mmCIF file of C-alpha atoms in Angstrom:
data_model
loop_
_atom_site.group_PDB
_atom_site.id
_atom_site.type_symbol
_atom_site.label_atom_id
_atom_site.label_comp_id
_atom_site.label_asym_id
_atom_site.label_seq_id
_atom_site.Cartn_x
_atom_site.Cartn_y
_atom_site.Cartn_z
ATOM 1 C CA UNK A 1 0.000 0.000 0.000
ATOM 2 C CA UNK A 2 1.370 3.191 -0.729
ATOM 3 C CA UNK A 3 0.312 6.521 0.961
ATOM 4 C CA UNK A 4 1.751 10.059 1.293
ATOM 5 C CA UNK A 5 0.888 13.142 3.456
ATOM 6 C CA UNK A 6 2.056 16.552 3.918
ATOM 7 C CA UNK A 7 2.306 19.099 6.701
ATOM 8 C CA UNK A 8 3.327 22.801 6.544
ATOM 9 C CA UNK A 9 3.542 25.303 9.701
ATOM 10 C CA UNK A 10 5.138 27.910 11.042
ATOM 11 C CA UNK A 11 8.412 27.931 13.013
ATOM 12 C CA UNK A 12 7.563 27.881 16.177
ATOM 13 C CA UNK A 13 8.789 25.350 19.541
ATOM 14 C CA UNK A 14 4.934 24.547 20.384
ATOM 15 C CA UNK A 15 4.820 22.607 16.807
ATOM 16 C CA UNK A 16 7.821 20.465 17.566
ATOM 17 C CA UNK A 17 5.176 18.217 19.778
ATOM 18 C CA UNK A 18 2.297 18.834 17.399
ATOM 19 C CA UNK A 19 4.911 17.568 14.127
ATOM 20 C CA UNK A 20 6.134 14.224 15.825
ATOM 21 C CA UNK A 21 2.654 13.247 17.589
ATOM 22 C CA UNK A 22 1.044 13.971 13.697
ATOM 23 C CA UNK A 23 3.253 12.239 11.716
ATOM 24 C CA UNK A 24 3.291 9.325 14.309
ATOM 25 C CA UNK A 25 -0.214 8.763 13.904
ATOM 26 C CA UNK A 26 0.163 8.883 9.973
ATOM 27 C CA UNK A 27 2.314 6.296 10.686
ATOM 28 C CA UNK A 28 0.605 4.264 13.111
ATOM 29 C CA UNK A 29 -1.289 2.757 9.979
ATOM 30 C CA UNK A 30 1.965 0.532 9.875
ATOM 31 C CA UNK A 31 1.265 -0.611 12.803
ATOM 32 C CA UNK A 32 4.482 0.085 13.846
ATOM 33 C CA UNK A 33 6.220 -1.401 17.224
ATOM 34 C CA UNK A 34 6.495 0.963 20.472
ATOM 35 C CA UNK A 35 10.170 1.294 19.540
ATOM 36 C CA UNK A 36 9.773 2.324 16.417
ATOM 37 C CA UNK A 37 6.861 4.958 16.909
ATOM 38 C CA UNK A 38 9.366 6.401 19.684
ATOM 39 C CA UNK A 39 12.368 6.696 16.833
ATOM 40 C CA UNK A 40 9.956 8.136 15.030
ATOM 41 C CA UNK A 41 8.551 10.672 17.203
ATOM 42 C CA UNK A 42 12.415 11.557 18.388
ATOM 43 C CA UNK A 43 13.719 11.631 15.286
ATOM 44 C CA UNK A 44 10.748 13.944 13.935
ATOM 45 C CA UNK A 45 11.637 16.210 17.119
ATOM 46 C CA UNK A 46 15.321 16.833 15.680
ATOM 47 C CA UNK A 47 14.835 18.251 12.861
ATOM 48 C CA UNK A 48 12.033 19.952 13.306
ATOM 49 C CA UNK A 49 14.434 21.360 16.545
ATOM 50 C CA UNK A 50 17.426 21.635 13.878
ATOM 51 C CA UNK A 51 15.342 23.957 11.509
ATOM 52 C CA UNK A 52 13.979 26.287 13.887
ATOM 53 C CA UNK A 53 16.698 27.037 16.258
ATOM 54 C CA UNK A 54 19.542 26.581 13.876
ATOM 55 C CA UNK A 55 17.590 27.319 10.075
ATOM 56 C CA UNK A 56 15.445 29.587 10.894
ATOM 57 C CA UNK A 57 17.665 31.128 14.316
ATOM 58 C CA UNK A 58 13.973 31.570 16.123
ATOM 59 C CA UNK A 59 12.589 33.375 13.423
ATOM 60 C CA UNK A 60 8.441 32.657 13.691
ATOM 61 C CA UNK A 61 7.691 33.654 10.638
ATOM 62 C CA UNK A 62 9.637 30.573 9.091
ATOM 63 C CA UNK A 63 7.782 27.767 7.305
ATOM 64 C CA UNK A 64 8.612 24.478 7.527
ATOM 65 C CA UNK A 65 7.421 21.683 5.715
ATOM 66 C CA UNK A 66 6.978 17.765 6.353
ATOM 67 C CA UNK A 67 6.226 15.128 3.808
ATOM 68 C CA UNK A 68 5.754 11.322 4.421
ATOM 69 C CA UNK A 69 5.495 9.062 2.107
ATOM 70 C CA UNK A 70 4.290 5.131 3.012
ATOM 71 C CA UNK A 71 5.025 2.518 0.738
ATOM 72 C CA UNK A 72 4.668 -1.270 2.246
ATOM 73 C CA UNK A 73 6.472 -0.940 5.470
ATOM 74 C CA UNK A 74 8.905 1.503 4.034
ATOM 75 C CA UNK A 75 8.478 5.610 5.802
ATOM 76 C CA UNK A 76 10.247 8.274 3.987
ATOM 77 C CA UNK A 77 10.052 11.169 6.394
ATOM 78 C CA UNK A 78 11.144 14.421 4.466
ATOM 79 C CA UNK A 79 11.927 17.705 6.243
ATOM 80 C CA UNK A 80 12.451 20.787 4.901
ATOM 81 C CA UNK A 81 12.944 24.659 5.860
ATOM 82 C CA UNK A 82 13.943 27.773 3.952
ATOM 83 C CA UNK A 83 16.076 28.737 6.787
ATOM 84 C CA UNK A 84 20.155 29.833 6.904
ATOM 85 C CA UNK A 85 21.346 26.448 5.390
ATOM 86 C CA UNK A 86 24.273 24.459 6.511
ATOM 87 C CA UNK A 87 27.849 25.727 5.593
ATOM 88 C CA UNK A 88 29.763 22.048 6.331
ATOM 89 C CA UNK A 89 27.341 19.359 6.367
ATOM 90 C CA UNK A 90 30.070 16.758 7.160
ATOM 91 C CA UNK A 91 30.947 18.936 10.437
ATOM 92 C CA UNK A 92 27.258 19.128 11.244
ATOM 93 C CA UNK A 93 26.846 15.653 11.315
ATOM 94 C CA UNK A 94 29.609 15.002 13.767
ATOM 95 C CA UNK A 95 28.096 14.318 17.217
ATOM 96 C CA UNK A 96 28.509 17.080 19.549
ATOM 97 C CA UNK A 97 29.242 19.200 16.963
ATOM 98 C CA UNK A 98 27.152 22.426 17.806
ATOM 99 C CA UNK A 99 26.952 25.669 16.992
ATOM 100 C CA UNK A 100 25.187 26.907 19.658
ATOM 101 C CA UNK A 101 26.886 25.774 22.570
ATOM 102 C CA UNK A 102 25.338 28.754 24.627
ATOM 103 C CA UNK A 103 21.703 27.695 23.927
ATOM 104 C CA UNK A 104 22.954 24.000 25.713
ATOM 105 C CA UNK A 105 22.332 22.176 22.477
ATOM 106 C CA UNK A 106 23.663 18.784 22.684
ATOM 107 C CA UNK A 107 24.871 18.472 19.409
ATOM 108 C CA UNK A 108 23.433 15.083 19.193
ATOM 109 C CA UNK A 109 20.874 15.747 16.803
ATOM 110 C CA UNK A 110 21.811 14.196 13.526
ATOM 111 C CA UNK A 111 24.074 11.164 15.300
ATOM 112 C CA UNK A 112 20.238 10.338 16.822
ATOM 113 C CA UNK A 113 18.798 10.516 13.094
ATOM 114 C CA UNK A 114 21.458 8.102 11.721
ATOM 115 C CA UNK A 115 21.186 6.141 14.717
ATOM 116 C CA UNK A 116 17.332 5.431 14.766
ATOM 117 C CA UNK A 117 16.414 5.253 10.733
ATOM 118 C CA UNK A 118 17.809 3.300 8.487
ATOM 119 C CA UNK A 119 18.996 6.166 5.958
ATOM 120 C CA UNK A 120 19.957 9.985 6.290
ATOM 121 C CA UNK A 121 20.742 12.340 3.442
ATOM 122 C CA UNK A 122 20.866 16.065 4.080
ATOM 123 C CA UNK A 123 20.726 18.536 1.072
ATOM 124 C CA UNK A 124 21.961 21.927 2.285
ATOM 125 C CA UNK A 125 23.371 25.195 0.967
ATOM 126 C CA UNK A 126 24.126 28.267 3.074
ATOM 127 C CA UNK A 127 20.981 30.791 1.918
ATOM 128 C CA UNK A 128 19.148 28.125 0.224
ATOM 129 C CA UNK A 129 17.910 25.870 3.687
ATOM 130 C CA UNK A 130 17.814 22.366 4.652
ATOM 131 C CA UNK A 131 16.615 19.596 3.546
ATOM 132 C CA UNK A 132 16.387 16.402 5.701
ATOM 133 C CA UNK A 133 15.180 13.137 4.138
ATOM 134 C CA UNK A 134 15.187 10.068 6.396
ATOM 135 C CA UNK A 135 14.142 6.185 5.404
ATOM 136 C CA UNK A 136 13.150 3.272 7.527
ATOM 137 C CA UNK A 137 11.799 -0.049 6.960
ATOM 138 C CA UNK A 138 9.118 -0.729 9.712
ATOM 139 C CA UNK A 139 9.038 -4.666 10.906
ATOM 140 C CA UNK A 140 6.157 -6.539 9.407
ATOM 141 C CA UNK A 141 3.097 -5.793 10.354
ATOM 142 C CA UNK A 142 1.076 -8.662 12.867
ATOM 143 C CA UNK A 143 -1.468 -9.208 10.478
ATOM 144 C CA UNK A 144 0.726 -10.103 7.738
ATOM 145 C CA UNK A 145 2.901 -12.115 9.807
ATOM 146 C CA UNK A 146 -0.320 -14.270 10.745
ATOM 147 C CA UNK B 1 -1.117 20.898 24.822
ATOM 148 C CA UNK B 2 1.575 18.429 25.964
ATOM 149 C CA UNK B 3 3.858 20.023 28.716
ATOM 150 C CA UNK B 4 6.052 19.010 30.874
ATOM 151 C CA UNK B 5 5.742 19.186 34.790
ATOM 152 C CA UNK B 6 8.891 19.488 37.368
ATOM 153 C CA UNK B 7 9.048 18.339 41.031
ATOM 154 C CA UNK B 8 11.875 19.594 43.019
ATOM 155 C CA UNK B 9 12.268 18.587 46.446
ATOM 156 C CA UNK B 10 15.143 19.122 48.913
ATOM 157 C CA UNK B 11 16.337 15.955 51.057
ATOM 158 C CA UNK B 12 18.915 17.368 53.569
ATOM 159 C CA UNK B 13 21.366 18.622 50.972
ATOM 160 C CA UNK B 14 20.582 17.214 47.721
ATOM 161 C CA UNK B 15 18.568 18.106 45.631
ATOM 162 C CA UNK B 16 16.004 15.806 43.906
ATOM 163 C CA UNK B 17 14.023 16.816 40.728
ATOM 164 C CA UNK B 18 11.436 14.615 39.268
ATOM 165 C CA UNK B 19 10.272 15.436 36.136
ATOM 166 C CA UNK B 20 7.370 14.275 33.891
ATOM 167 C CA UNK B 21 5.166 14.893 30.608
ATOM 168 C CA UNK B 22 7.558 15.795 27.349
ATOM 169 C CA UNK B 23 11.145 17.125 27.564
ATOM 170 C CA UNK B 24 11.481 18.381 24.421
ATOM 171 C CA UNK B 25 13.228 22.083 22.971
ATOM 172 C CA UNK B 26 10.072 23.808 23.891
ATOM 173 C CA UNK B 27 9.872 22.886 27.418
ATOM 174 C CA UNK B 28 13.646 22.786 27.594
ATOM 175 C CA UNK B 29 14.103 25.908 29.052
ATOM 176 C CA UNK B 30 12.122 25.830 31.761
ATOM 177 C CA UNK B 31 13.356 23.074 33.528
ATOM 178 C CA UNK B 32 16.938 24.773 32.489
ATOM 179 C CA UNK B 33 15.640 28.055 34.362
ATOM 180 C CA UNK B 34 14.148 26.612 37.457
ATOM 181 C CA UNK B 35 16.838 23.370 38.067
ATOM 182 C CA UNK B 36 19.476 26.119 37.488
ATOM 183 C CA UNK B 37 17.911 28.853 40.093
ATOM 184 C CA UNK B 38 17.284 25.880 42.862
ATOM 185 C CA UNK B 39 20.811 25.091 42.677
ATOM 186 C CA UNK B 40 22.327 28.471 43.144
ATOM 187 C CA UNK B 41 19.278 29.388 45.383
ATOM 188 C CA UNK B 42 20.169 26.549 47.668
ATOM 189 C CA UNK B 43 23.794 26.367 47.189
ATOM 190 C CA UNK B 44 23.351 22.919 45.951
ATOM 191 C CA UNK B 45 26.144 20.514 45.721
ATOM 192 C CA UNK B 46 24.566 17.369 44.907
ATOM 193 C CA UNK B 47 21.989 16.734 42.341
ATOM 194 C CA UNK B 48 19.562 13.869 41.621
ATOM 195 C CA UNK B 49 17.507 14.048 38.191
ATOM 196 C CA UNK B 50 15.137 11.431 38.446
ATOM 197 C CA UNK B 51 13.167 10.469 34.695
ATOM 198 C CA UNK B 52 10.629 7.642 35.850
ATOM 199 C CA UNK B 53 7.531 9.900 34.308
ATOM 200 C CA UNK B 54 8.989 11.456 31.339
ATOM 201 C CA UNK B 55 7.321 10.101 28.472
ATOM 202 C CA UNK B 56 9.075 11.971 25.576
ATOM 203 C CA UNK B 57 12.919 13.332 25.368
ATOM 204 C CA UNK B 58 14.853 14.740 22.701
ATOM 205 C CA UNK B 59 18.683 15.576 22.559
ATOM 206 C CA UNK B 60 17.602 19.192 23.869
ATOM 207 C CA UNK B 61 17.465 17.354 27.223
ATOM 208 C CA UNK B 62 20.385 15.641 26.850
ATOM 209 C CA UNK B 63 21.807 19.515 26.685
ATOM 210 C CA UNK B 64 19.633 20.131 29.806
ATOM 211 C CA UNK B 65 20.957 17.542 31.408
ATOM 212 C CA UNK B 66 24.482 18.155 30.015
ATOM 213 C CA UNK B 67 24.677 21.707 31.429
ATOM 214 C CA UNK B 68 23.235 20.766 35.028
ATOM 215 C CA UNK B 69 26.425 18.413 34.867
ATOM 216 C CA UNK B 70 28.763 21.516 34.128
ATOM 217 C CA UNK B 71 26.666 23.680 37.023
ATOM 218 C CA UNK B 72 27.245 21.343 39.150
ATOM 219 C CA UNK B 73 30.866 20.314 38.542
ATOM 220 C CA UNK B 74 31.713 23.701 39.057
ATOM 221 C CA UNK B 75 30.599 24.163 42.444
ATOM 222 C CA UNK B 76 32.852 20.647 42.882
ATOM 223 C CA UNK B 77 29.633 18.645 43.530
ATOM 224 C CA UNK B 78 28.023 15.553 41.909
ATOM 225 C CA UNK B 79 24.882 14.395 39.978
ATOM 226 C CA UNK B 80 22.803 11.267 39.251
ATOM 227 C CA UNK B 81 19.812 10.460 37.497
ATOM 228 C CA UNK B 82 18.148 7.613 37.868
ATOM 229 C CA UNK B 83 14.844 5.467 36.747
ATOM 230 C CA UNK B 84 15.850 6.324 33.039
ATOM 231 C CA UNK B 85 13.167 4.919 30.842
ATOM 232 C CA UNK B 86 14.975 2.625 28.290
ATOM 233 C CA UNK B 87 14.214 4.765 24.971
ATOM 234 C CA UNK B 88 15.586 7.668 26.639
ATOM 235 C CA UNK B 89 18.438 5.172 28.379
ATOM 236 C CA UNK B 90 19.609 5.132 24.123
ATOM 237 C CA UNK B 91 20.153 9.199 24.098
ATOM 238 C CA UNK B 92 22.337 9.087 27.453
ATOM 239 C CA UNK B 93 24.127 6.038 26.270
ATOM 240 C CA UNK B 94 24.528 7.407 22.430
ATOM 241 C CA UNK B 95 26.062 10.549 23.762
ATOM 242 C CA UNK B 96 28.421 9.579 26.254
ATOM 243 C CA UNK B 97 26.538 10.996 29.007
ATOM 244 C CA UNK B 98 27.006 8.097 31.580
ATOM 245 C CA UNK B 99 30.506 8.521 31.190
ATOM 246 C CA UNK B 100 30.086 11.851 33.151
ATOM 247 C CA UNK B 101 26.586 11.159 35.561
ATOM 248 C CA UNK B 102 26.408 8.505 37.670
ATOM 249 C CA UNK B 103 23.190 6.007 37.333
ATOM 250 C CA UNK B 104 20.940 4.383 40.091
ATOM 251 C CA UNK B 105 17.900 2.062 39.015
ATOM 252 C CA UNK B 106 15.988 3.866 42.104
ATOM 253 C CA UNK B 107 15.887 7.284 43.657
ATOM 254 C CA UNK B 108 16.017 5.533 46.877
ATOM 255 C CA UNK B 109 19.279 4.326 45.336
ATOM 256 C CA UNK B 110 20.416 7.692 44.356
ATOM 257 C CA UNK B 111 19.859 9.392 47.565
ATOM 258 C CA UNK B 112 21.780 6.347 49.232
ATOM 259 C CA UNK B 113 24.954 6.651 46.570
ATOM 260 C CA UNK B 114 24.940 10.854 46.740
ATOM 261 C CA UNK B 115 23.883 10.479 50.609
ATOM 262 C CA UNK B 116 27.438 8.159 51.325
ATOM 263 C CA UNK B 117 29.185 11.477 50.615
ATOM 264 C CA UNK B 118 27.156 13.857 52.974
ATOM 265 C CA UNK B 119 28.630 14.971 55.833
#
């Protein structure tokens, strides 16, 4: 079965709960394990956190926008903001690599995406925003396993 | 709205907090703001963060937690958390953070560890 939704709002920290609860329960149709719903949900969180602190640098009146696409047990998750853009995506990606020390960030962000999907690419150009598309393969579902 | 709710309690000199609900980048800073102003408030040395009711955390607690760490360290004290729910047990273990906190199973636990080293 293939399926697809899409999500757009505005930059702000109250949607980072609204954006990982919504496209868990897109997801949900998988009936995905507890573990998996919670990499979802966290993994959701990160870079929706990544493009409003760091893309947009708190600006509110930055969109961003979420696409997932469902096909079999397969989620594409796709994240994208029209924010600042990365300069070194390699350096990014290192974990706790930050930018914003000050603000406490952890710097964990995209080590937690690799580590809880099965595939990470991030498209990024300083000016031009981020792009963050993310792939895993859900276990099978009970009702095809019966 | 989801939220996040914070419990702090003094026992003799540590200090325990207890949080619950969603620990995410939006409710980040106000357990940063009120953890941080308890500990200077109450000259706190020793620090138990206990995560039995959170249901949700991102890596903006793992900062949280990161920078209680560095408060703490620098006024030469010490900090466990304890009853870690196992998906958030992967953040703290991904980033290295038990390498720096102590861990306890219990509170009860904690308090008895941190307690050792009270007068």
């Amino acid at each position: 079965m293939k399926n697809e939704m899409h999500l757009q709002f505005r930059a702000l920290s109250q949607n980072e709960s609204f954006a990982r609860v919504t496209v868990a329960a897109f997801v949900a149709q998988l009936d995905p394990t507890m573990d998996e719903l919670t990499e979802i949900k966290t993994v959701v969180s990160e870079a929706v956190t990544n493009a409003i602190i760091h893309g947009y640098e708190k600006d509110e009146d930055g969109m961003i926008d979420i696409t997932v696409k469902i096909d079999g047990q397969l989620v594409e998750i796709i994240i994208r903001d029209q924010g600042v853009g990365i300069e070194n995506i390699e350096e990014a990606k290192q974990p706790l690599f930050t930018t914003k020390p000050e603000l406490e960030r952890s710097g964990m962000g995209f080590t937690i995406m690799e580590n809880f999907m099965d595939e990470m690419t991030v498209e990024s150009k300083p000016g031009c925003g981020t792009t963050v598309r993310l792939k895993k393969q859900l276990s099978k579902t009970k009702a095809m396993s019966n | 709205m989801v939220g996040l709710d914070l419990d702090l309690e003094m026992i003799r000199n540590v200090l325990c907090v207890r949080l619950s609900g969603e620990l995410d980048d939006h409710t980040a800073d106000y357990v940063r703001e009120r953890v941080s102003h308890a500990i200077e408030r109450h000259q706190v040395k020793y620090l138990i963060m206990n995560f039995e009711k959170l249901e949700f955390m991102d890596s903006s607690g793992l900062g949280v937690v990161l920078g209680r760490y560095k408060q703490i360290k620098r006024r030469n004290g010490e900090m466990i958390v304890c009853a870690v729910p196992p998906a958030i047990k992967r953040l703290f273990s991904m980033s290295g953070l038990f390498k720096l906190v102590g861990y306890e199973e219990t509170e009860k636990a904690a308090l008895q560890k941190i307690g050792g080293k009270v007068s």
